[in-house]
Tab-separated table of C-alpha atoms (C1' of nucleotides) in Angstrom:
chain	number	residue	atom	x	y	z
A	1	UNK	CA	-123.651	119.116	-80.293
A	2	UNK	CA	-120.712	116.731	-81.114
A	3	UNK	CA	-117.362	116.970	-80.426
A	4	UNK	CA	-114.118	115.425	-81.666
A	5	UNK	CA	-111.679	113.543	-79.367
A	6	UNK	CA	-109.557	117.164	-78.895
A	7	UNK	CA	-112.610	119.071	-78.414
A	8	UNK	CA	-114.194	117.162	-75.093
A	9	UNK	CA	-110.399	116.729	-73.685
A	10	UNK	CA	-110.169	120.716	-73.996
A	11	UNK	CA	-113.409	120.841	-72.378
A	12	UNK	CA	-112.290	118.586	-69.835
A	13	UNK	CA	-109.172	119.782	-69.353
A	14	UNK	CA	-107.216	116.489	-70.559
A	15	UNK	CA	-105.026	115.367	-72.945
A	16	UNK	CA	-106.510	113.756	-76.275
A	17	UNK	CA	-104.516	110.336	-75.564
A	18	UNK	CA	-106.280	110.208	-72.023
A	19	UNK	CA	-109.737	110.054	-73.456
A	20	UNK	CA	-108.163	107.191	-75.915
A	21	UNK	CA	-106.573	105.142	-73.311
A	22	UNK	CA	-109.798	105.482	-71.262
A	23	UNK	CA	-111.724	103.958	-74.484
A	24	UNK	CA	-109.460	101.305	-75.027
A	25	UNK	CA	-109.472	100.458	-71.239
A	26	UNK	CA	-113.657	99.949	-71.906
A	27	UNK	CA	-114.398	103.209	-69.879
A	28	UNK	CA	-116.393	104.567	-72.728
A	29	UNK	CA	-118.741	101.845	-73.786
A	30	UNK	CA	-121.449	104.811	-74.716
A	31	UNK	CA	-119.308	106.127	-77.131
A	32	UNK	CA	-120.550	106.715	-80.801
A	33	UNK	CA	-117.911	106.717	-84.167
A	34	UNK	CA	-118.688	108.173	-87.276
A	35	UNK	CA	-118.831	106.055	-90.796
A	36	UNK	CA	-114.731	106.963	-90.664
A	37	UNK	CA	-114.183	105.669	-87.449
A	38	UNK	CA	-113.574	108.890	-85.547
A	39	UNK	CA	-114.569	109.238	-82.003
A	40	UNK	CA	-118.248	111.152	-81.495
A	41	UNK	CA	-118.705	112.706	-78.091
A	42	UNK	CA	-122.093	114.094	-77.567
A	43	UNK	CA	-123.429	116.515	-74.463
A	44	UNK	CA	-124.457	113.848	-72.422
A	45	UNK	CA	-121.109	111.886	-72.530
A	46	UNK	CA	-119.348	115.028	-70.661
A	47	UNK	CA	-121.897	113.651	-67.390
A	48	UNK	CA	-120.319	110.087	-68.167
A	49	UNK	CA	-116.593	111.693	-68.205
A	50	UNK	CA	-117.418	113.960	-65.184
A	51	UNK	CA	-118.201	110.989	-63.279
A	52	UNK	CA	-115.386	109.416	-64.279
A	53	UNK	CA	-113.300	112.182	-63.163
A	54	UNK	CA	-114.683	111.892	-60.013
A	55	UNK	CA	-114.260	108.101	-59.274
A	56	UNK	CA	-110.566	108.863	-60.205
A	57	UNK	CA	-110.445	111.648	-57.956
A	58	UNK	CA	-111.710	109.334	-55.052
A	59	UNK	CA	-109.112	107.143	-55.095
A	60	UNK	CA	-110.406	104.095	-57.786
A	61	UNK	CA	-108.476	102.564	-60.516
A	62	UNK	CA	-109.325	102.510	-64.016
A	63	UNK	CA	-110.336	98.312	-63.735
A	64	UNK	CA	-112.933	99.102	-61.054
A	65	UNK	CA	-114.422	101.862	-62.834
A	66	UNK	CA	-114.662	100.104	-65.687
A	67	UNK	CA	-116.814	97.611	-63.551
A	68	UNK	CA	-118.618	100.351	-62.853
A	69	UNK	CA	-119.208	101.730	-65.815
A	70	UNK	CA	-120.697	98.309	-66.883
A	71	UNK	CA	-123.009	98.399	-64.164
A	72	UNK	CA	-124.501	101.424	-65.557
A	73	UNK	CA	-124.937	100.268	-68.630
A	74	UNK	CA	-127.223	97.059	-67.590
A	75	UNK	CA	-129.397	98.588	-66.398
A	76	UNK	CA	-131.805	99.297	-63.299
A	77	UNK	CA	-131.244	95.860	-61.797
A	78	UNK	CA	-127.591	97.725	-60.782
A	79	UNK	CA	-129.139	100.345	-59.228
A	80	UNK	CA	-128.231	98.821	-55.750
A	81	UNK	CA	-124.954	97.977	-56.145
A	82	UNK	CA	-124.062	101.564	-57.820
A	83	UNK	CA	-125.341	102.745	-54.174
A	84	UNK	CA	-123.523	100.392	-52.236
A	85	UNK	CA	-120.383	101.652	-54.706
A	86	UNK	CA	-120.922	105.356	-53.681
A	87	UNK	CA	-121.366	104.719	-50.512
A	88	UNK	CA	-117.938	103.029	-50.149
A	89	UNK	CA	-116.242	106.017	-51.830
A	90	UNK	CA	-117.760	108.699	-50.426
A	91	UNK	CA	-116.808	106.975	-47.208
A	92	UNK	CA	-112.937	106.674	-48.498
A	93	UNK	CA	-112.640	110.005	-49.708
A	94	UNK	CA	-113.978	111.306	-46.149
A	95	UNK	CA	-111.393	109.080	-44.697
A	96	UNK	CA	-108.448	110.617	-47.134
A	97	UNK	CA	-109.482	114.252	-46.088
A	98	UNK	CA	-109.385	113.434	-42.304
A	99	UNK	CA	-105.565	112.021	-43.159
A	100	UNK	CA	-105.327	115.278	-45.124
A	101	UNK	CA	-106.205	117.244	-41.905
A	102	UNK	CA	-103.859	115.633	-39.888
A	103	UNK	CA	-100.734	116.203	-42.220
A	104	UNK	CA	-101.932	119.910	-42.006
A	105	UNK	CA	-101.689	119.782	-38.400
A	106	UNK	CA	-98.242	118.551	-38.519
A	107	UNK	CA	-97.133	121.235	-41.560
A	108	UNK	CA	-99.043	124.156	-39.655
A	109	UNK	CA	-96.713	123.079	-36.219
A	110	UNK	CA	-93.767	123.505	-38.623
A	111	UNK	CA	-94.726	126.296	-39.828
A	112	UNK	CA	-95.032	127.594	-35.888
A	113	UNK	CA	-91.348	126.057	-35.154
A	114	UNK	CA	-89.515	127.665	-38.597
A	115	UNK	CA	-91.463	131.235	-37.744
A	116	UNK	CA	-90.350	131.148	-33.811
A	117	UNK	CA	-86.842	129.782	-34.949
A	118	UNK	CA	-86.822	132.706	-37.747
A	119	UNK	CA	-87.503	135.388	-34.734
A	120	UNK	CA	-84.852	133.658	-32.678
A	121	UNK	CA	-82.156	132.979	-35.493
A	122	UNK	CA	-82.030	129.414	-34.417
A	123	UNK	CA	-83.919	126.415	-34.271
A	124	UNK	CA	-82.800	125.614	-30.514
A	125	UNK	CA	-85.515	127.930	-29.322
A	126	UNK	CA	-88.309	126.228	-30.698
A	127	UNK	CA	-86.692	122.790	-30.282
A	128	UNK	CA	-85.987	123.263	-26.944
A	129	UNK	CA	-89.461	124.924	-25.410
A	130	UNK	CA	-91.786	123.412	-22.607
A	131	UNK	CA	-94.981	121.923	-23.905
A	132	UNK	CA	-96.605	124.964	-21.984
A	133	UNK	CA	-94.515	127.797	-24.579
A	134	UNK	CA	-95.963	126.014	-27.179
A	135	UNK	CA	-99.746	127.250	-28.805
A	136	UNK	CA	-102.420	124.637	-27.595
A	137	UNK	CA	-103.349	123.557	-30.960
A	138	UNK	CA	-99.905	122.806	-31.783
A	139	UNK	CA	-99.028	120.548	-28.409
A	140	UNK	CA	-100.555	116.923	-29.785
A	141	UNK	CA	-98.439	117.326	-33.125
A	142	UNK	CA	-95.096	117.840	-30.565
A	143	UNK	CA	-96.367	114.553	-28.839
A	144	UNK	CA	-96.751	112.750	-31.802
A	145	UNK	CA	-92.995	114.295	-32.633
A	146	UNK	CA	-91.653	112.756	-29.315
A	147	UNK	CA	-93.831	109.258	-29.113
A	148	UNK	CA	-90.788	107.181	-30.233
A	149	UNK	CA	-88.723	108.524	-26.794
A	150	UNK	CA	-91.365	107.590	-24.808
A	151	UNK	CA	-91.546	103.749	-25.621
B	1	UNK	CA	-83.151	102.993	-27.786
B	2	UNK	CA	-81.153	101.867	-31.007
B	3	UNK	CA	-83.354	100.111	-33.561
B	4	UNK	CA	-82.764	97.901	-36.765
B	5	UNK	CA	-84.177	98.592	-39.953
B	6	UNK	CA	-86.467	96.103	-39.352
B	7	UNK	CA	-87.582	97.573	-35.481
B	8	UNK	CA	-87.938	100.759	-37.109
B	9	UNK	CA	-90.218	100.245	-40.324
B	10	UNK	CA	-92.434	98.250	-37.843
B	11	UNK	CA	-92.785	101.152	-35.685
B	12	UNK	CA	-94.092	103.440	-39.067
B	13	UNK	CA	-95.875	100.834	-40.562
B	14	UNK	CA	-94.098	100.550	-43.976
B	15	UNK	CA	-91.770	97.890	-45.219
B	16	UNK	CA	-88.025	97.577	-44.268
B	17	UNK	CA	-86.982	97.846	-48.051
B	18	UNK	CA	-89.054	101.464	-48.101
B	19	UNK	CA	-86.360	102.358	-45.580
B	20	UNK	CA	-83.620	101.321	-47.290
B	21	UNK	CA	-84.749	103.020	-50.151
B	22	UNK	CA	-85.191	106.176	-48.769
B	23	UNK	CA	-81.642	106.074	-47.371
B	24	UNK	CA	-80.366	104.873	-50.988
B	25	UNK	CA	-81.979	108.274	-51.947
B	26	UNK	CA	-80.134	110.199	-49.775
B	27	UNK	CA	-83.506	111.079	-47.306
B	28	UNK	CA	-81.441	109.818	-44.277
B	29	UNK	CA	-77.655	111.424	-44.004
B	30	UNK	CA	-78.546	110.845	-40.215
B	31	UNK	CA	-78.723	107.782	-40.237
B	32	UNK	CA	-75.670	105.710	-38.348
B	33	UNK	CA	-74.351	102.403	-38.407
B	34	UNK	CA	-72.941	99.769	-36.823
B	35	UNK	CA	-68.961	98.440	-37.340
B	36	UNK	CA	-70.556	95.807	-39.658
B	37	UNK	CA	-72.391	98.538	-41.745
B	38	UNK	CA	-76.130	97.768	-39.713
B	39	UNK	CA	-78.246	100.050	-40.015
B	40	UNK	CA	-78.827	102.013	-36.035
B	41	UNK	CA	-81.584	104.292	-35.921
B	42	UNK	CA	-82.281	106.187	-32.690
B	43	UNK	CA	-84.972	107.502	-30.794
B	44	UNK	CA	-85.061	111.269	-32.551
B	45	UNK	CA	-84.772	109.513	-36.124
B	46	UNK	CA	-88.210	108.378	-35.727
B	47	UNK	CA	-88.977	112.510	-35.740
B	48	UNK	CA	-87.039	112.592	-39.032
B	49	UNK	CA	-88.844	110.110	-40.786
B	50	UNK	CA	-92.579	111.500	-39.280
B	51	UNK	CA	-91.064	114.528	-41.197
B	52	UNK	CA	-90.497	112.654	-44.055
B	53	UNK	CA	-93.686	110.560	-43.951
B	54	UNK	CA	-96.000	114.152	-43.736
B	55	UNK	CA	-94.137	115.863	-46.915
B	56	UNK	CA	-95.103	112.590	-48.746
B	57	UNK	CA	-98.514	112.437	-47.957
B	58	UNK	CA	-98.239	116.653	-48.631
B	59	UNK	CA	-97.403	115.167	-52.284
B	60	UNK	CA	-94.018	116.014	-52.439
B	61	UNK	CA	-92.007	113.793	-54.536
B	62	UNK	CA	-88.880	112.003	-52.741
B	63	UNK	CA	-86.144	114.031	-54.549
B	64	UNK	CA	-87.646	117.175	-53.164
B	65	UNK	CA	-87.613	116.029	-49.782
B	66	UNK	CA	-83.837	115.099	-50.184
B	67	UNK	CA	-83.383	118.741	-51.120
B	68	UNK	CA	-85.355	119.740	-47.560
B	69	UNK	CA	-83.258	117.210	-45.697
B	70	UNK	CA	-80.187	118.480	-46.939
B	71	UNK	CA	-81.296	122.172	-46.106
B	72	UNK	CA	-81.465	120.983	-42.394
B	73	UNK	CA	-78.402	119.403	-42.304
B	74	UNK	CA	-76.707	122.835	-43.432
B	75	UNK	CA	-78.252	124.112	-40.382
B	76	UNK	CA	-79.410	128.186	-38.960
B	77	UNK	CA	-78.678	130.031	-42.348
B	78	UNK	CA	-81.422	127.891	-44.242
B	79	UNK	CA	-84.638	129.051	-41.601
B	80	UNK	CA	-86.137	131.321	-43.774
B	81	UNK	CA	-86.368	128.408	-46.871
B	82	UNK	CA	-87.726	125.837	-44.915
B	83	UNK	CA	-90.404	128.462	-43.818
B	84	UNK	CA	-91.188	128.920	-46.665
B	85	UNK	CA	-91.396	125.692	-48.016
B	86	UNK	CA	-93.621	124.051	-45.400
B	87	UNK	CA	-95.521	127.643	-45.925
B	88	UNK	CA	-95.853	125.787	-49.959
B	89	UNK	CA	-96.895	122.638	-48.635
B	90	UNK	CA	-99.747	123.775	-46.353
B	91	UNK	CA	-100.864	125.781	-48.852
B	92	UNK	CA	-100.578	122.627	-51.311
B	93	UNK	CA	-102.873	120.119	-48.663
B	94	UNK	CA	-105.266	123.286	-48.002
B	95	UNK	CA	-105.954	122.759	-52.119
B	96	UNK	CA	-106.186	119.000	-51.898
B	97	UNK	CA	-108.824	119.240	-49.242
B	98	UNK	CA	-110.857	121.525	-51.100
B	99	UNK	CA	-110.550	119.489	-54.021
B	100	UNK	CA	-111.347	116.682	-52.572
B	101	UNK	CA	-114.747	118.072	-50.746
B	102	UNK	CA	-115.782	119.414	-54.438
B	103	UNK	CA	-115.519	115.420	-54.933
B	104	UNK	CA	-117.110	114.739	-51.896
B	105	UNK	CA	-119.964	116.315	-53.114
B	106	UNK	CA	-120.245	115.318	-56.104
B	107	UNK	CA	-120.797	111.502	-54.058
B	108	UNK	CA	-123.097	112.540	-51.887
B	109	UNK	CA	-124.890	114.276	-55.167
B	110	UNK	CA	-124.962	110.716	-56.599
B	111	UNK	CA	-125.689	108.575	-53.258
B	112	UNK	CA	-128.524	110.660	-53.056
B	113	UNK	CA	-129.512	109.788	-56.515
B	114	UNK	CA	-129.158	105.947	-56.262
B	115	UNK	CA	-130.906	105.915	-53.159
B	116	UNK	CA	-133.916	107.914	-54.916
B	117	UNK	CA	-133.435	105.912	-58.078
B	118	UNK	CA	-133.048	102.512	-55.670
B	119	UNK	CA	-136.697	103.787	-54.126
B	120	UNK	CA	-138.464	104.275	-57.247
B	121	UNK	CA	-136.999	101.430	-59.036
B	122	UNK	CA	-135.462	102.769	-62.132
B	123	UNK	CA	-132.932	105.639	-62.239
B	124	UNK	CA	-135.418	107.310	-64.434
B	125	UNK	CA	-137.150	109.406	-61.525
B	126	UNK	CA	-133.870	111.435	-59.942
B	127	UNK	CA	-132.719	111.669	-63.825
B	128	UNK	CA	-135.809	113.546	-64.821
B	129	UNK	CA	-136.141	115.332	-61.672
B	130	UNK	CA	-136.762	119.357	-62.208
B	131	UNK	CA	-134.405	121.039	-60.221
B	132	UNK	CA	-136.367	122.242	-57.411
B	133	UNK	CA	-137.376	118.724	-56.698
B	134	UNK	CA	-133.184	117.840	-55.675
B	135	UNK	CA	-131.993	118.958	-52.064
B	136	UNK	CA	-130.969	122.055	-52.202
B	137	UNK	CA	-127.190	121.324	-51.486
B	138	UNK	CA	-126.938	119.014	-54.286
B	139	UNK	CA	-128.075	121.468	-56.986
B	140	UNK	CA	-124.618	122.618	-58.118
B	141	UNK	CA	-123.694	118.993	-58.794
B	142	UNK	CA	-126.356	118.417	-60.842
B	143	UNK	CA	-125.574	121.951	-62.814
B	144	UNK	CA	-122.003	120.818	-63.359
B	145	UNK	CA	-123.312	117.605	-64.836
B	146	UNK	CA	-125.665	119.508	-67.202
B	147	UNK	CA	-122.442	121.612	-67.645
B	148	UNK	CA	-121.897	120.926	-71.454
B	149	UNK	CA	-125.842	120.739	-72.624
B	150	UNK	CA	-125.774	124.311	-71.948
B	151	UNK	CA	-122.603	125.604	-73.934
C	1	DT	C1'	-108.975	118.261	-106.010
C	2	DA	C1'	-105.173	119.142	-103.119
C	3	DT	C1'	-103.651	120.444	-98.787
C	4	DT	C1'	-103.515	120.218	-93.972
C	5	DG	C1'	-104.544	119.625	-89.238
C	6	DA	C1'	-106.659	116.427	-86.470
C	7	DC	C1'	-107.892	112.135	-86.341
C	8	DT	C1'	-106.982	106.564	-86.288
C	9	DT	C1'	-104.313	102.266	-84.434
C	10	DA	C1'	-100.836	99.219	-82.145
C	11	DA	C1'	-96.931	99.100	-79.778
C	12	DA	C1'	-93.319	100.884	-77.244
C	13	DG	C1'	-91.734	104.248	-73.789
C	14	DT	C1'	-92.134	106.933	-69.351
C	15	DT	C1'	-92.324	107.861	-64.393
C	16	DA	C1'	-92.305	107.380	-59.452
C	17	DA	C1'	-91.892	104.790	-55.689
C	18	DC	C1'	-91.164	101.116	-54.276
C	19	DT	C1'	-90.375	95.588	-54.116
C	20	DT	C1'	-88.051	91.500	-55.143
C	21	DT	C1'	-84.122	88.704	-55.994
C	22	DA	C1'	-79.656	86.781	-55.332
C	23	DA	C1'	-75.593	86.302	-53.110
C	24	DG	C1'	-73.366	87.168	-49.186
C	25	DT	C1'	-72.673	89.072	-43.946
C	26	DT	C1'	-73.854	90.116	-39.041
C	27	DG	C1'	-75.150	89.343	-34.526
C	28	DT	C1'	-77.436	86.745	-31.066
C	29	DA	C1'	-79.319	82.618	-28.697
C	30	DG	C1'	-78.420	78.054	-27.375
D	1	DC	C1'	-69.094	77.199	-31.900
D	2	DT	C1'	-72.995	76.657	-34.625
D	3	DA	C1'	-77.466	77.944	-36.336
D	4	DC	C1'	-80.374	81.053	-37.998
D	5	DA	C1'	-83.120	85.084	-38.477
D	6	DA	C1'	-82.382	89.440	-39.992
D	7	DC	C1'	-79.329	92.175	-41.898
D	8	DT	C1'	-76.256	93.969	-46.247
D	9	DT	C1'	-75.748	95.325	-51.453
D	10	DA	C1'	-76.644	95.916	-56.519
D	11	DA	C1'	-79.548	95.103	-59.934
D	12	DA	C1'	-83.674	93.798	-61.930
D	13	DG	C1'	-88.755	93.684	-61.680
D	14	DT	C1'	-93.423	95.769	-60.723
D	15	DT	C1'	-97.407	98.814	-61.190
D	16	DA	C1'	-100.618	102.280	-62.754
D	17	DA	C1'	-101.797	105.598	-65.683
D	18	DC	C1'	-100.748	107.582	-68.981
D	19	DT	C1'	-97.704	109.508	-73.266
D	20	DT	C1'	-95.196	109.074	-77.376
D	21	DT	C1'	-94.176	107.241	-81.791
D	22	DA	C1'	-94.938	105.675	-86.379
D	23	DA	C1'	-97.566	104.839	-90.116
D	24	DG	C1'	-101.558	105.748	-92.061
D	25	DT	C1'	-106.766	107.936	-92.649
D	26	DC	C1'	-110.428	111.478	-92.409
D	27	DA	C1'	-112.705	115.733	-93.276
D	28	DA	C1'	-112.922	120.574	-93.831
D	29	DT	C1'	-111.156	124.509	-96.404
D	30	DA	C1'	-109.040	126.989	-100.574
DNA sequence: TATTGACTTAAAGTTAACTTTAAGTTGTAG
DNA sequence: CTACAACTTAAAGTTAACTTTAAGTCAATA
């Protein structure tokens, strides 16, 4: 199957100027035209996009995926640096979901405080409790909260 | 403890001008100053701006948290809204983390690939792999991928 | 063959969240 | 009292990743 430039952006959820910035940025080196100049997806460029999706997802800029994408298209002698490149982004996208974690620690204790002020009418009763009132999964987030008084 | 602007971006890691931005932006109607218009931020401003820093890595775009700040500063009869807007935000991070492990695995689906590829010496042998031959928790990735052949 | 919707390009515009600059002021240490 | 680092402001600059615009072309349908 091909598809026009509208076609794989529906498919992938983008708009058609995306896919032609990501051309003109040299992230589509694969990419056939017909005699009129028109853009030519085929099936297997969707795997090429996909990837691409996901290498923006992880955190890399359009340059460095680019780079990438270059790799890829010299060949096996790549093959190790493509790992090494994987590696490193797997690696960064564990470390953004372990930040991620943490700011739900901190929104799920203020979700605790607004609930226990909602019950009390006021946020002095939650403000004002003993580390031992509050829930045990909540008490490092109160900590953190308080570090500055403690220096 | 009364700290400059300076003191204070030090102790959150960001640049002084980021603070004085955010109170140009009206995130800090807390903040007080000297006689000669210095910046003094306390001890319990550093729980503001931990406040501040966990809606922005939430995703929440500056204006919005101007909107939250100012809903504390009316006080009691705004409870039930800030409930329910850190109730949002959770909700928000619990999507970004599951987003982000979908793009987790698709990395781990490709490190896995590279390193078979990097074994064999060409990226031919994971590429033409039958499906049973992948570990079984990669097999989804590779069905995405093939997503579009089969449409 | 004429229409029409989707395509083409280059270039300019958008947005958020800062950062930098320039000119001047404050506060502290010697 | 003088130096000087760090502060103040307003305004302009930066960056990435698109998006929009304008002027024109392609290709499928009636």
């Amino acid at each position: 199957m091909i598809y026009t430039v509208g076609e794989m952006a529906k498919m992938l959820s983008v708009a058609p100027s995306t896919l032609r910035y990501y051309d003109k940025e040299g992230l589509l080196p694969f990419l056939e035209r017909s005699g009129g100049g028109m853009r030519m997806f085929k099936d297997a460029d969707f795997e090429w996009l996909f990837i691409i999706d996901c290498l923006k997802k992880a955190g890399m800029p359009i340059k460095d995926i680019r780079d990438f994408i270059e790799m890829v298209m010299k060949g096996d002698e790549t093959i190790g640096d493509r790992l090494e490149l994987f590696n490193k982004q797997r690696k960064a996208v564990e470390e953004k979901i372990s930040q991620l974690q943490a700011t739900l620690d901190t929104l799920n204790y203020k979700c605790w405080y607004y609930e226990t002020a909602k019950k009390a009418g006021t946020t002095a009763v939650p403000r004002e409790m003993n580390m031992e009132e509050v829930p045990e999964q909540m008490r490092h987030v109160k900590e953190m909260l308080q570090k500055a008084h403690s220096i």
